[in-house]
Amino acid sequence: DYRTFFRSSTTIHMSKVDEESAEEYKEAFYLFDKNKDGKIDAAEMASLMRHMGQNLNGIELNDAMNEAGSGGFVTLDGFITWMGKKVTDEFTETDIIEAFQVFDKDGKGLINTSELRHVLTNVGDKLDEQMVEDMLMRAVGSGDGAINYESFVRSMLRK
């Protein structure tokens, strides 16, 4: 649904792993894939994440294994996808609101509906027209074709 898309979309920030990061993740993955079978287990994942500067506790490691893999193993593709999502999830509501401020020319907390439509359909991960219409229908408008982007972001991030 559009809320999930909005949370992970590069419309506001980059959610896809760039080539440089993907190569870094690939090199690290293969460094810790001790038996070279193309997948890592929980112990290898814990070592890999420590190598990347993140010391996961038992619950975090279990969550990572479940999110990035299946059957107790994580493949390279699963790892890269998970890392991309993990980086994306670090953006806060405030980060997204600050990104919208770029389009707020007069500092009133509003973005023109047509400008928002353009951003959502042409920048980053492009949304289809129907998804954009659904999002705009949920938006809090001022009645004059402008949307309060703080309310809009909060509405889209609501679970």
Coordinates of C-alpha atoms in Angstrom, one line a residue:
D1 CA 0.0 0.0 0.0
Y2 CA 1.1 3.6 -0.4
R3 CA 2.0 4.1 3.3
T4 CA 4.5 1.3 3.1
F5 CA 5.8 2.8 -0.2
F6 CA 6.0 6.2 1.4
R7 CA 8.0 4.9 4.3
S8 CA 10.6 3.3 2.0
S9 CA 10.4 5.5 -1.0
T10 CA 13.3 7.4 -2.6
T11 CA 10.7 10.1 -3.4
I12 CA 12.0 11.8 -0.2
H13 CA 15.3 9.9 0.3
M14 CA 17.3 7.2 -1.3
S15 CA 16.0 3.7 -0.4
K16 CA 17.8 1.7 -3.1
V17 CA 21.3 0.7 -2.5
D18 CA 23.7 2.6 -4.8
E19 CA 26.4 0.6 -6.7
E20 CA 29.2 1.6 -4.3
S21 CA 27.3 0.5 -1.2
A22 CA 26.1 -2.7 -2.9
E23 CA 29.7 -3.5 -3.8
E24 CA 30.8 -2.8 -0.2
Y25 CA 28.0 -5.0 1.1
K26 CA 29.0 -7.8 -1.4
E27 CA 32.6 -7.7 -0.4
A28 CA 31.8 -7.9 3.3
F29 CA 29.2 -10.6 2.7
Y30 CA 31.7 -12.8 0.9
L31 CA 34.4 -12.1 3.5
F32 CA 32.1 -13.7 6.2
D33 CA 30.6 -16.4 4.0
K34 CA 33.2 -18.8 5.5
N35 CA 32.2 -22.0 3.6
K36 CA 31.5 -20.0 0.3
D37 CA 28.0 -21.4 -0.2
G38 CA 26.4 -18.1 -1.0
K39 CA 24.6 -17.8 2.3
I40 CA 25.4 -16.9 5.8
D41 CA 24.1 -18.2 9.1
A42 CA 23.4 -16.2 12.3
A43 CA 26.9 -16.5 13.6
E44 CA 28.3 -15.2 10.3
M45 CA 25.7 -12.5 10.2
A46 CA 26.7 -11.3 13.7
S47 CA 30.3 -11.2 12.7
L48 CA 29.5 -9.4 9.4
M49 CA 27.5 -6.7 11.2
R50 CA 30.2 -6.2 13.8
H51 CA 32.6 -5.7 10.9
M52 CA 30.3 -3.1 9.6
G53 CA 30.3 -1.3 13.0
Q54 CA 27.0 -2.6 14.3
N55 CA 26.9 -4.9 17.3
L56 CA 23.5 -6.6 17.2
N57 CA 22.0 -8.0 20.4
G58 CA 20.3 -11.4 20.2
I59 CA 16.9 -10.0 19.5
E60 CA 18.2 -7.7 16.8
L61 CA 20.2 -10.5 15.2
N62 CA 17.1 -12.7 15.2
D63 CA 15.0 -9.9 13.6
A64 CA 17.7 -9.4 11.0
M65 CA 17.9 -13.1 10.1
N66 CA 14.1 -13.2 9.8
E67 CA 13.9 -10.0 7.7
A68 CA 16.9 -10.6 5.5
G69 CA 16.6 -14.4 5.0
S70 CA 14.8 -17.6 5.5
G71 CA 15.4 -21.0 6.9
G72 CA 18.1 -19.6 9.2
F73 CA 20.3 -18.3 6.3
V74 CA 20.7 -15.0 4.5
T75 CA 21.7 -14.8 0.8
L76 CA 23.7 -11.9 -0.7
D77 CA 20.5 -10.5 -2.3
G78 CA 18.6 -10.7 0.9
F79 CA 21.5 -9.0 2.8
I80 CA 21.8 -6.1 0.3
T81 CA 18.0 -5.6 0.3
W82 CA 17.9 -5.6 4.1
M83 CA 20.8 -3.2 4.3
G84 CA 19.1 -0.8 1.9
K85 CA 15.9 -0.9 4.0
K86 CA 17.9 -0.5 7.2
V87 CA 19.6 2.6 5.9
T88 CA 16.2 3.9 4.8
D89 CA 14.6 3.3 8.1
E90 CA 17.1 5.5 9.8
F91 CA 15.4 8.6 8.3
T92 CA 13.1 10.2 10.8
E93 CA 9.8 12.1 10.3
T94 CA 11.8 15.3 10.9
D95 CA 14.2 14.3 8.0
I96 CA 11.3 13.9 5.6
I97 CA 9.7 17.1 6.7
E98 CA 13.0 18.9 6.2
A99 CA 13.1 17.5 2.7
F100 CA 9.7 19.0 2.0
Q101 CA 10.9 22.4 3.2
V102 CA 12.9 22.7 0.0
F103 CA 9.5 23.1 -1.9
D104 CA 8.1 25.5 0.7
K105 CA 9.1 28.8 -1.0
D106 CA 7.5 31.1 1.5
G107 CA 8.1 29.1 4.7
K108 CA 4.4 28.7 5.6
G109 CA 4.5 24.9 6.0
L110 CA 2.6 24.4 2.7
I111 CA 3.3 22.8 -0.6
N112 CA 1.3 23.3 -3.7
T113 CA -0.8 20.2 -4.6
S114 CA 0.4 20.2 -8.2
E115 CA 4.0 20.5 -7.1
L116 CA 3.6 17.6 -4.7
R117 CA 2.0 15.5 -7.4
H118 CA 4.9 16.3 -9.7
V119 CA 7.5 15.3 -7.0
L120 CA 5.6 12.0 -6.2
T121 CA 5.3 11.0 -9.9
N122 CA 8.7 12.2 -11.2
V123 CA 11.3 12.2 -8.5
G124 CA 13.0 9.1 -7.0
D125 CA 10.7 6.0 -6.9
K126 CA 7.9 7.3 -9.1
L127 CA 4.4 6.6 -7.9
D128 CA 1.6 5.9 -10.3
E129 CA -1.2 8.4 -10.7
Q130 CA -3.8 6.4 -8.8
M131 CA -1.5 6.0 -5.8
V132 CA -0.8 9.7 -5.8
E133 CA -4.5 10.5 -5.9
D134 CA -5.1 8.2 -3.0
M135 CA -2.3 9.9 -1.0
L136 CA -3.6 13.4 -1.9
M137 CA -7.1 12.5 -0.8
R138 CA -5.7 11.8 2.6
A139 CA -3.7 15.0 2.7
V140 CA -4.7 17.9 4.9
G141 CA -5.3 20.8 2.6
S142 CA -5.8 24.4 3.3
G143 CA -8.6 24.6 0.7
D144 CA -6.6 26.7 -1.8
G145 CA -4.6 23.9 -3.5
A146 CA -1.9 23.8 -0.9
I147 CA -1.1 21.0 1.5
N148 CA 0.4 21.2 5.0
Y149 CA 3.3 18.9 4.4
E150 CA 4.0 18.2 8.1
S151 CA 0.4 16.8 8.5
F152 CA 0.8 15.0 5.2
V153 CA 4.1 13.3 6.3
R154 CA 2.6 12.3 9.6
S155 CA -0.5 10.9 7.9
M156 CA 1.5 8.9 5.4
L157 CA 3.8 7.5 8.2
R158 CA 1.0 6.4 10.4
K159 CA 0.7 2.7 10.7

